[in-house]
CSV table of C-alpha atoms in Angstrom, one decimal:
chain,number,residue,atom,x,y,z
B,1,MET,CA,0.0,0.0,0.0
B,2,THR,CA,1.4,3.4,-1.0
B,3,TYR,CA,0.4,6.6,0.8
B,4,THR,CA,0.0,9.7,-1.2
B,5,SER,CA,0.1,12.1,1.7
B,6,PRO,CA,3.6,12.9,3.1
B,7,ALA,CA,4.2,11.9,6.7
B,8,VAL,CA,4.4,14.3,9.5
B,9,VAL,CA,7.8,13.9,11.2
B,10,ILE,CA,8.4,15.0,14.8
B,11,ASP,CA,11.8,15.0,16.6
B,12,ASN,CA,11.2,15.8,20.2
B,13,GLY,CA,14.6,17.0,21.6
B,14,SER,CA,15.3,18.2,25.1
B,15,TYR,CA,16.1,21.6,23.7
B,16,THR,CA,13.8,22.0,20.7
B,17,THR,CA,11.2,20.1,18.9
B,18,LYS,CA,11.8,19.8,15.1
B,19,ALA,CA,8.7,19.1,12.9
B,20,GLY,CA,7.7,19.1,9.3
B,21,PHE,CA,6.4,17.1,6.4
B,22,SER,CA,8.7,14.2,5.2
B,23,SER,CA,8.7,15.9,1.7
B,24,ASP,CA,10.4,19.1,3.2
B,25,ASP,CA,14.1,19.8,2.9
B,26,LEU,CA,14.2,21.2,6.5
B,27,PRO,CA,11.7,21.2,9.4
B,28,SER,CA,9.1,23.9,9.0
B,29,LEU,CA,8.8,24.2,12.8
B,30,VAL,CA,11.6,24.4,15.3
B,31,PHE,CA,10.2,25.4,18.7
B,32,ASN,CA,11.1,25.1,22.4
B,33,SER,CA,10.2,21.7,23.8
B,34,ASN,CA,9.6,23.3,27.2
B,35,TYR,CA,6.1,24.7,28.0
B,36,ILE,CA,4.1,26.6,30.6
B,37,ARG,CA,0.8,25.5,32.1
B,38,ASN,CA,-1.2,28.5,33.3
B,39,GLU,CA,-2.1,27.9,36.9
B,40,GLN,CA,-5.4,29.8,36.6
B,41,THR,CA,-6.7,28.6,33.3
B,42,GLN,CA,-4.7,25.3,32.9
B,43,GLN,CA,-3.9,26.4,29.4
B,44,VAL,CA,-0.7,24.9,28.0
B,45,ILE,CA,1.5,27.6,26.5
B,46,ILE,CA,4.0,26.6,23.8
B,47,GLY,CA,6.5,28.7,21.9
B,48,ASP,CA,9.2,31.2,22.9
B,49,GLU,CA,7.2,34.4,22.4
B,50,GLU,CA,4.1,33.0,24.1
B,51,MET,CA,6.1,31.8,27.1
B,52,GLU,CA,7.8,35.2,27.5
B,53,SER,CA,4.4,36.8,27.8
B,54,HIS,CA,3.6,34.5,30.6
B,55,ASN,CA,6.9,34.7,32.4
B,56,ASP,CA,5.3,34.8,35.9
B,57,GLN,CA,4.3,31.1,35.4
B,58,GLU,CA,6.4,28.0,36.0
B,59,VAL,CA,8.3,26.5,33.0
B,60,MET,CA,8.0,22.7,32.7
B,61,LYS,CA,10.2,20.2,30.9
B,62,LEU,CA,8.9,17.7,28.5
B,63,LEU,CA,11.9,15.4,28.5
B,64,ASP,CA,14.4,14.1,31.0
B,65,ASN,CA,17.5,12.0,30.3
B,66,GLY,CA,16.5,12.2,26.6
B,67,LEU,CA,13.1,10.6,27.2
B,68,VAL,CA,9.6,12.0,27.4
B,69,TYR,CA,8.3,11.7,30.9
B,70,ASP,CA,5.3,14.1,30.7
B,71,PHE,CA,3.0,12.3,28.3
B,72,ASP,CA,0.0,14.4,29.4
B,73,ASN,CA,1.6,17.3,27.7
B,74,LEU,CA,3.3,15.4,24.8
B,75,GLU,CA,-0.1,15.5,23.1
B,76,HIS,CA,-0.2,19.3,23.4
B,77,ASN,CA,3.3,19.4,21.8
B,78,TRP,CA,2.2,17.2,18.9
B,79,GLN,CA,-1.1,19.1,18.5
B,80,TYR,CA,0.9,22.3,18.3
B,81,VAL,CA,2.7,20.7,15.3
B,82,TYR,CA,-0.6,19.8,13.6
B,83,ASN,CA,-2.0,23.3,14.2
B,84,ASN,CA,1.0,25.1,12.7
B,85,ILE,CA,2.9,22.7,10.4
B,86,ASP,CA,1.4,24.0,7.1
B,87,ASN,CA,2.7,27.6,7.2
B,88,HIS,CA,1.0,28.0,10.6
B,89,ASN,CA,-2.2,26.5,9.2
B,90,SER,CA,-3.7,23.4,10.8
B,91,ILE,CA,-4.1,20.0,9.2
B,92,ASP,CA,-6.2,16.9,10.2
B,93,PRO,CA,-4.0,14.2,11.8
B,94,LYS,CA,-6.3,11.5,10.5
B,95,GLU,CA,-5.1,12.2,7.0
B,96,PHE,CA,-1.3,11.9,7.5
B,97,PRO,CA,1.1,9.2,8.6
B,98,LEU,CA,3.1,10.2,11.7
B,99,VAL,CA,6.7,9.4,12.4
B,100,VAL,CA,8.4,10.3,15.7
B,101,THR,CA,12.0,9.8,16.8
B,102,GLU,CA,13.0,8.1,20.0
B,103,GLN,CA,16.2,7.3,21.9
B,104,PRO,CA,17.5,3.7,21.9
B,105,TRP,CA,17.0,3.4,25.7
B,106,ASN,CA,13.3,4.3,25.4
B,107,THR,CA,11.1,2.0,27.4
B,108,THR,CA,8.3,-0.3,26.2
B,109,LYS,CA,5.9,1.6,28.5
B,110,ASN,CA,6.8,4.9,26.9
B,111,LYS,CA,6.4,3.4,23.4
B,112,MET,CA,2.9,2.2,24.3
B,113,LYS,CA,1.9,5.7,25.6
B,114,ALA,CA,3.2,7.3,22.4
B,115,CYS,CA,1.1,4.9,20.4
B,116,GLN,CA,-2.0,5.6,22.5
B,117,ILE,CA,-1.7,9.3,21.8
B,118,ALA,CA,-1.1,8.7,18.1
B,119,PHE,CA,-3.9,6.2,17.5
B,120,GLU,CA,-6.4,6.9,20.2
B,121,ASN,CA,-6.2,10.7,20.7
B,122,LEU,CA,-5.0,12.0,17.4
B,123,GLU,CA,-6.3,9.0,15.3
B,124,VAL,CA,-3.5,9.0,12.8
B,125,PRO,CA,-3.8,6.2,10.2
B,126,ILE,CA,-0.2,4.9,10.5
B,127,PHE,CA,2.6,5.5,13.0
B,128,SER,CA,6.3,4.8,13.5
B,129,LEU,CA,8.9,5.3,16.2
B,130,VAL,CA,12.4,5.7,14.6
B,131,LYS,CA,15.5,5.5,16.7
B,132,ASN,CA,17.6,8.6,16.5
B,133,PRO,CA,21.1,7.2,15.8
B,134,LEU,CA,19.7,4.8,13.2
B,135,ALA,CA,17.9,7.6,11.4
B,136,GLN,CA,21.0,9.8,11.6
B,137,LEU,CA,23.2,7.0,10.1
B,138,TYR,CA,20.7,6.2,7.3
B,139,ARG,CA,20.6,9.9,6.5
B,140,CYS,CA,24.3,9.5,5.6
B,141,GLY,CA,23.7,6.5,3.4
B,142,LYS,CA,25.3,4.1,5.9
B,143,SER,CA,24.1,1.0,7.7
B,144,THR,CA,27.3,0.5,9.8
B,145,GLY,CA,28.9,3.2,11.9
B,146,LEU,CA,29.6,4.6,15.4
B,147,VAL,CA,27.1,7.4,16.1
B,148,ILE,CA,28.3,10.0,18.7
B,149,ASP,CA,25.4,12.3,19.5
B,150,ILE,CA,26.3,15.3,21.7
B,151,GLY,CA,23.1,17.0,22.4
B,152,SER,CA,21.6,19.4,24.9
B,153,SER,CA,20.7,17.1,27.8
B,154,VAL,CA,22.4,13.8,26.8
B,155,VAL,CA,25.6,12.6,25.1
B,156,SER,CA,25.3,9.1,23.6
B,157,VAL,CA,27.6,6.6,21.9
B,158,THR,CA,25.8,4.0,19.7
B,159,PRO,CA,27.5,1.3,17.6
B,160,ILE,CA,25.4,0.1,14.7
B,161,LEU,CA,26.3,-2.9,12.6
B,162,ASP,CA,24.3,-3.6,9.4
B,163,GLY,CA,21.4,-1.5,10.5
B,164,VAL,CA,21.2,-3.2,14.0
B,165,ILE,CA,21.9,-1.1,17.1
B,166,GLN,CA,24.3,-3.0,19.4
B,167,SER,CA,22.2,-2.2,22.5
B,168,LYS,CA,24.6,-3.8,25.0
B,169,CYS,CA,27.4,-1.6,23.7
B,170,ALA,CA,25.5,1.7,23.6
B,171,PHE,CA,25.9,4.1,26.4
B,172,HIS,CA,24.8,7.6,27.4
B,173,SER,CA,25.3,10.2,30.1
B,174,LYS,CA,24.0,13.7,31.1
B,175,TYR,CA,27.4,15.3,30.6
B,176,ALA,CA,26.3,17.2,27.5
B,177,GLY,CA,25.4,20.8,26.5
B,178,ASP,CA,23.3,21.5,29.6
B,179,PHE,CA,26.2,20.4,31.8
B,180,LEU,CA,28.4,22.9,30.0
B,181,ASN,CA,25.8,25.5,30.7
B,182,LEU,CA,26.4,25.0,34.5
B,183,HIS,CA,30.1,25.7,34.0
B,184,VAL,CA,29.4,28.7,31.7
B,185,LEU,CA,27.0,30.2,34.3
B,186,ASN,CA,29.5,29.6,37.1
B,187,TYR,CA,32.1,31.4,35.1
B,188,LEU,CA,29.9,34.4,34.2
B,189,GLU,CA,28.8,34.7,37.9
B,190,SER,CA,32.4,35.3,38.7
B,191,LYS,CA,32.3,38.3,36.4
B,192,THR,CA,29.0,39.9,37.3
B,193,PRO,CA,25.8,39.2,39.4
B,194,VAL,CA,23.3,37.0,37.7
B,195,SER,CA,20.7,39.8,37.8
B,196,ASN,CA,22.9,41.7,35.3
B,197,LEU,CA,22.7,38.8,32.8
B,198,LEU,CA,18.9,38.9,32.5
B,199,PRO,CA,16.8,41.5,30.7
B,200,ALA,CA,15.2,44.0,33.1
B,201,GLN,CA,11.7,43.0,31.9
B,202,PHE,CA,12.1,39.6,33.5
B,203,SER,CA,13.2,40.8,37.0
B,204,ASN,CA,9.8,39.7,38.5
B,205,ALA,CA,9.6,36.4,36.5
B,206,SER,CA,9.3,33.0,38.1
B,207,THR,CA,12.5,31.3,39.2
B,208,SER,CA,12.0,28.5,36.6
B,209,PHE,CA,11.4,31.0,33.8
B,210,LYS,CA,14.6,32.8,34.7
B,211,GLN,CA,16.5,29.5,34.7
B,212,TYR,CA,14.9,28.6,31.3
B,213,TYR,CA,15.6,32.0,29.8
B,214,MET,CA,19.2,32.0,31.0
B,215,SER,CA,19.8,28.5,29.6
B,216,HIS,CA,18.1,28.9,26.2
B,217,ASN,CA,19.2,32.5,25.5
B,218,ILE,CA,22.2,33.9,27.5
B,219,LEU,CA,24.2,30.7,28.0
B,220,GLN,CA,23.4,29.4,24.6
B,221,GLU,CA,24.5,32.7,23.0
B,222,PHE,CA,27.7,32.8,25.1
B,223,LYS,CA,28.5,29.3,24.1
B,224,ASN,CA,28.0,30.0,20.4
B,225,LEU,CA,30.2,33.1,20.6
B,226,SER,CA,32.9,31.7,22.7
B,227,PHE,CA,33.1,28.3,21.2
B,228,ASN,CA,33.1,29.5,17.6
B,229,TYR,CA,34.5,33.0,17.7
B,230,GLN,CA,36.8,33.1,20.8
B,231,ILE,CA,35.3,36.4,22.0
B,232,LYS,CA,37.2,38.6,24.5
B,233,ASN,CA,34.3,40.7,25.6
B,234,TYR,CA,30.7,39.9,26.2
B,235,GLN,CA,27.9,42.4,25.9
B,236,LEU,CA,25.2,42.5,28.6
B,237,TYR,CA,21.5,43.5,28.0
B,238,SER,CA,22.5,46.8,29.8
B,239,HIS,CA,25.0,47.4,26.9
B,240,ASP,CA,27.9,47.1,29.3
B,241,TYR,CA,30.7,44.7,28.6
B,242,ILE,CA,32.5,42.2,30.7
B,243,ARG,CA,35.9,40.8,30.0
B,244,VAL,CA,35.9,37.1,29.2
B,245,SER,CA,39.4,36.7,27.8
B,246,ASP,CA,40.3,34.3,30.6
B,247,GLN,CA,37.5,31.8,29.9
B,248,PRO,CA,38.5,28.2,30.3
B,249,SER,CA,38.2,25.4,27.7
B,250,PHE,CA,34.6,24.5,28.5
B,251,LEU,CA,34.5,21.7,26.0
B,252,ASP,CA,37.1,19.8,28.0
B,253,TYR,CA,34.4,19.1,30.6
B,254,LEU,CA,32.6,16.9,28.2
B,255,SER,CA,35.4,14.3,28.3
B,256,ASP,CA,36.2,14.8,32.0
B,257,PRO,CA,33.2,16.0,34.1
B,258,THR,CA,35.4,16.1,37.2
B,259,LEU,CA,37.9,18.5,35.7
B,260,ASN,CA,36.4,21.6,37.5
B,261,LYS,CA,34.3,21.5,40.6
B,262,LEU,CA,31.0,23.4,40.6
B,263,PRO,CA,29.7,25.0,43.8
B,264,HIS,CA,26.7,23.4,45.3
B,265,ILE,CA,26.7,20.5,42.8
B,266,GLN,CA,28.0,17.1,43.6
B,267,ILE,CA,29.5,15.2,40.7
B,268,PRO,CA,29.4,11.4,41.2
B,269,VAL,CA,32.8,9.7,41.2
B,270,PRO,CA,33.1,8.0,37.8
B,271,THR,CA,33.1,4.2,37.9
B,272,LEU,CA,33.3,1.8,35.0
B,273,ASP,CA,30.3,-0.2,36.2
B,274,LYS,CA,28.2,3.0,35.9
B,275,PRO,CA,28.5,4.3,32.3
B,276,GLU,CA,26.2,7.2,33.1
B,277,SER,CA,28.9,8.6,35.4
B,278,GLN,CA,31.4,8.8,32.6
B,279,GLY,CA,32.4,11.6,30.2
B,280,LEU,CA,32.4,11.3,26.4
B,281,THR,CA,35.9,9.7,25.9
B,282,ASN,CA,35.2,7.0,28.5
B,283,LEU,CA,31.8,6.3,27.0
B,284,VAL,CA,33.5,5.6,23.7
B,285,TYR,CA,36.0,3.4,25.4
B,286,LEU,CA,33.2,1.4,27.1
B,287,SER,CA,31.3,1.0,23.9
B,288,LEU,CA,34.3,-0.3,22.0
B,289,LYS,CA,35.4,-2.6,24.8
B,290,ASN,CA,32.0,-4.1,25.2
B,291,LEU,CA,31.8,-4.6,21.4
B,292,GLU,CA,35.1,-6.4,21.5
B,293,ASN,CA,33.9,-8.7,24.3
B,294,THR,CA,30.7,-9.4,22.3
B,295,LEU,CA,32.3,-10.1,18.9
B,296,LEU,CA,35.5,-11.7,20.2
B,297,PRO,CA,34.8,-13.7,23.4
B,298,GLN,CA,37.8,-15.6,24.7
B,299,ASN,CA,37.7,-19.2,25.7
B,300,ASN,CA,40.3,-21.9,26.6
B,301,ASP,CA,40.8,-22.6,22.9
B,302,GLY,CA,41.5,-19.0,22.0
B,303,VAL,CA,39.9,-17.4,19.0
B,304,SER,CA,39.8,-18.9,15.5
B,305,THR,CA,41.8,-17.1,12.8
B,306,ASN,CA,38.6,-16.6,10.7
B,307,ARG,CA,36.7,-15.0,13.6
B,308,TYR,CA,39.6,-12.8,14.5
B,309,HIS,CA,39.8,-11.4,10.9
B,310,ARG,CA,36.1,-11.0,10.8
B,311,PHE,CA,36.3,-9.0,14.0
B,312,ILE,CA,39.0,-6.8,12.5
B,313,ASP,CA,36.9,-6.1,9.4
B,314,ILE,CA,33.9,-5.2,11.5
B,315,PHE,CA,35.8,-2.7,13.6
B,316,LYS,CA,37.5,-1.1,10.6
B,317,ASN,CA,34.2,-0.6,9.0
B,318,LEU,CA,32.7,0.8,12.2
B,319,LEU,CA,35.5,3.2,12.9
B,320,SER,CA,35.8,4.4,9.3
B,321,ASN,CA,32.2,5.6,9.7
B,322,VAL,CA,32.2,7.8,12.8
B,323,LEU,CA,29.2,10.1,12.8
B,324,ILE,CA,29.4,13.1,15.2
B,325,THR,CA,26.1,14.8,15.5
B,326,GLY,CA,23.9,16.8,17.9
B,327,GLY,CA,23.5,20.5,18.5
B,328,THR,CA,26.5,20.8,20.9
B,329,SER,CA,28.8,19.1,18.3
B,330,ALA,CA,28.6,22.2,16.2
B,331,ALA,CA,31.1,23.9,18.5
B,332,ASN,CA,34.2,24.8,16.5
B,333,GLY,CA,36.9,22.1,16.6
B,334,LEU,CA,34.9,19.7,18.7
B,335,PRO,CA,34.4,17.0,16.1
B,336,ASP,CA,38.1,16.9,15.2
B,337,SER,CA,38.9,16.8,18.9
B,338,VAL,CA,36.6,13.8,19.3
B,339,ILE,CA,38.3,12.0,16.4
B,340,ASN,CA,41.8,12.7,17.7
B,341,ASN,CA,40.8,11.4,21.1
B,342,LEU,CA,39.3,8.3,19.5
B,343,LYS,CA,42.6,7.6,17.6
B,344,LEU,CA,44.6,8.1,20.8
B,345,LEU,CA,42.1,5.8,22.7
B,346,THR,CA,42.4,3.0,20.2
B,347,GLN,CA,46.2,3.2,20.2
B,348,THR,CA,46.3,3.1,24.0
B,349,TYR,CA,43.7,0.5,24.8
B,350,PHE,CA,43.5,-1.6,21.6
B,351,PRO,CA,47.2,-1.7,20.6
B,352,ASN,CA,47.0,-5.2,19.1
B,353,TYR,CA,44.5,-4.1,16.4
B,354,PRO,CA,45.3,-1.8,13.5
B,355,PHE,CA,42.4,0.5,14.0
B,356,SER,CA,43.6,4.0,14.5
B,357,TYR,CA,44.7,4.6,10.9
B,358,SER,CA,41.2,3.7,9.6
B,359,ILE,CA,39.2,6.1,11.9
B,360,GLN,CA,37.3,8.5,9.7
B,361,GLN,CA,34.5,11.0,10.3
B,362,ILE,CA,31.4,11.0,8.1
B,363,ARG,CA,30.9,14.4,6.6
B,364,PRO,CA,28.2,15.8,4.2
B,365,ASN,CA,29.5,16.0,0.7
B,366,ASN,CA,28.2,19.4,-0.2
B,367,THR,CA,28.2,22.7,1.7
B,368,GLU,CA,29.1,24.0,5.2
B,369,ASN,CA,25.5,24.8,5.8
B,370,ALA,CA,24.5,21.2,5.1
B,371,GLU,CA,26.9,20.0,7.8
B,372,ILE,CA,25.4,22.4,10.3
B,373,TRP,CA,21.9,21.3,9.4
B,374,ASP,CA,22.8,17.7,9.6
B,375,ARG,CA,24.2,18.2,13.1
B,376,GLN,CA,21.1,20.0,14.3
B,377,PHE,CA,18.4,18.2,12.3
B,378,GLY,CA,20.1,14.9,11.5
B,379,ALA,CA,17.5,12.7,13.3
B,380,TRP,CA,14.6,14.5,11.7
B,381,LEU,CA,16.1,14.4,8.2
B,382,GLY,CA,16.9,10.7,8.6
B,383,ALA,CA,13.4,9.9,9.8
B,384,CYS,CA,12.1,11.8,6.8
B,385,ASN,CA,14.1,9.6,4.5
B,386,LEU,CA,12.5,6.5,6.0
B,387,ALA,CA,9.0,8.0,6.0
B,388,SER,CA,9.3,9.0,2.3
B,389,MET,CA,9.5,5.3,1.5
B,390,LEU,CA,5.7,5.2,2.1
B,391,ASN,CA,5.2,7.5,-0.9
B,392,ASP,CA,7.3,5.4,-3.3
B,393,THR,CA,5.1,4.3,-6.3
B,394,ASP,CA,7.8,2.2,-8.0
B,395,GLU,CA,6.5,-1.3,-7.7
B,396,LYS,CA,9.9,-2.8,-8.5
B,397,SER,CA,11.6,-1.1,-5.5
B,398,ASN,CA,8.8,-2.3,-3.1
B,399,SER,CA,9.9,0.4,-0.7
B,400,ALA,CA,6.4,1.1,0.7
B,401,LYS,CA,5.9,-2.6,1.6
B,402,ILE,CA,9.4,-2.8,3.2
B,403,ALA,CA,8.6,0.3,5.3
B,404,LEU,CA,5.2,-1.0,6.4
B,405,ASP,CA,6.6,-4.4,7.3
B,406,ASN,CA,9.6,-3.1,9.2
B,407,TRP,CA,8.9,0.3,10.7
B,408,PHE,CA,5.2,1.2,10.7
B,409,VAL,CA,2.1,0.1,12.6
B,410,THR,CA,-1.3,0.8,11.1
B,411,LYS,CA,-4.3,1.9,13.2
B,412,ALA,CA,-6.2,-1.3,12.3
B,413,ASP,CA,-3.3,-3.5,13.4
B,414,TYR,CA,-2.8,-1.5,16.6
B,415,GLU,CA,-6.5,-2.0,17.5
B,416,GLU,CA,-6.3,-5.7,16.8
B,417,LEU,CA,-2.9,-6.7,18.3
B,418,GLY,CA,-2.1,-3.8,20.7
B,419,GLU,CA,0.9,-3.9,23.0
B,420,ASP,CA,2.4,-7.1,21.6
B,421,LEU,CA,2.6,-5.6,18.1
B,422,VAL,CA,4.1,-2.4,19.4
B,423,ALA,CA,6.7,-4.2,21.5
B,424,GLU,CA,7.7,-6.4,18.5
B,425,LYS,CA,7.7,-3.7,15.8
B,426,PHE,CA,9.5,-1.0,17.8
B,427,LYS,CA,11.9,-3.2,19.9
């Protein structure tokens, strides 16, 4: 069955939600994933300008640890998309397939809740949950690679072999962009009172709104300027300047979260049995080490020559396709630094294997803007590629049937088979 309508594709990130039709080159909507619920009217307020006009109310988060935990308001987020996706005109969700991205560590319970909203509340005809790193890798035309996603709230390392995520070798932690924000704020506080950083119009705003505005505007702006342009002075809203020529190398804290202590914040001691306590470099190490143990288990008889060579071929293929993505990865020099650390890591901890010379980063083939878009919108773009298979009318390619069989659930099948089908199709 071929669908004539393009799918609606939604990528709910911790920082922003990206949405648009699968036929679009870029998302038509990019808006704040946070929201405000008015205490008096219970109205859910979405969008930067709308939230600023209700700055006395509390700002709520939609996601935590990369996962949606507030499903009551996820429907409002998706409904906002349907109300604005067509040049800020509304569309009927019953007439369009829906594709939503998810993290590999998403739970079955969460998948079921997402399906309930899609099929029972919005009544979409067909629905899919697409894993972020797989979508990002497919976007690059690859089925094998190491996806390093450095986002706002989470950094993750995901090895993928022949289109299959190696779940036992995939790890993530919260030492990502928001963690850098804490260090940036601590540094700026050493230069000027926090009240000087915020616009005067928000002096009476709620505490959570001030924190939200600081993170999404001041700290984000400072990171963009300092990471990419090495600024020496930073202008405040009062038009005064503060000297920032002595700013530290904030990006180093991604690899070593314990490098600089933060006041009033206790950083857990990193241990190898708790990957979530590790910085980026050690997450990569744990991923590769677990993959080695999985592909090359030792026994009393040693490892056969054929299996050893197969293992070498797999690792070479994996490491020659390293995809560095996520909004924080757009920082100047960070991708190259990650690649250099990866080469040093393999030389130090995997000295018996000729890996380091084969490590290569996947890069877009065209323009600089395309690379920026791929880092920011890679999961959304990759999900669009998969969703577009539903519209393929070429009977010889059979793409629509492949997509339906592997990645999509229809409303009729959901009503008949329910949770068992969801668990199997989106495992």
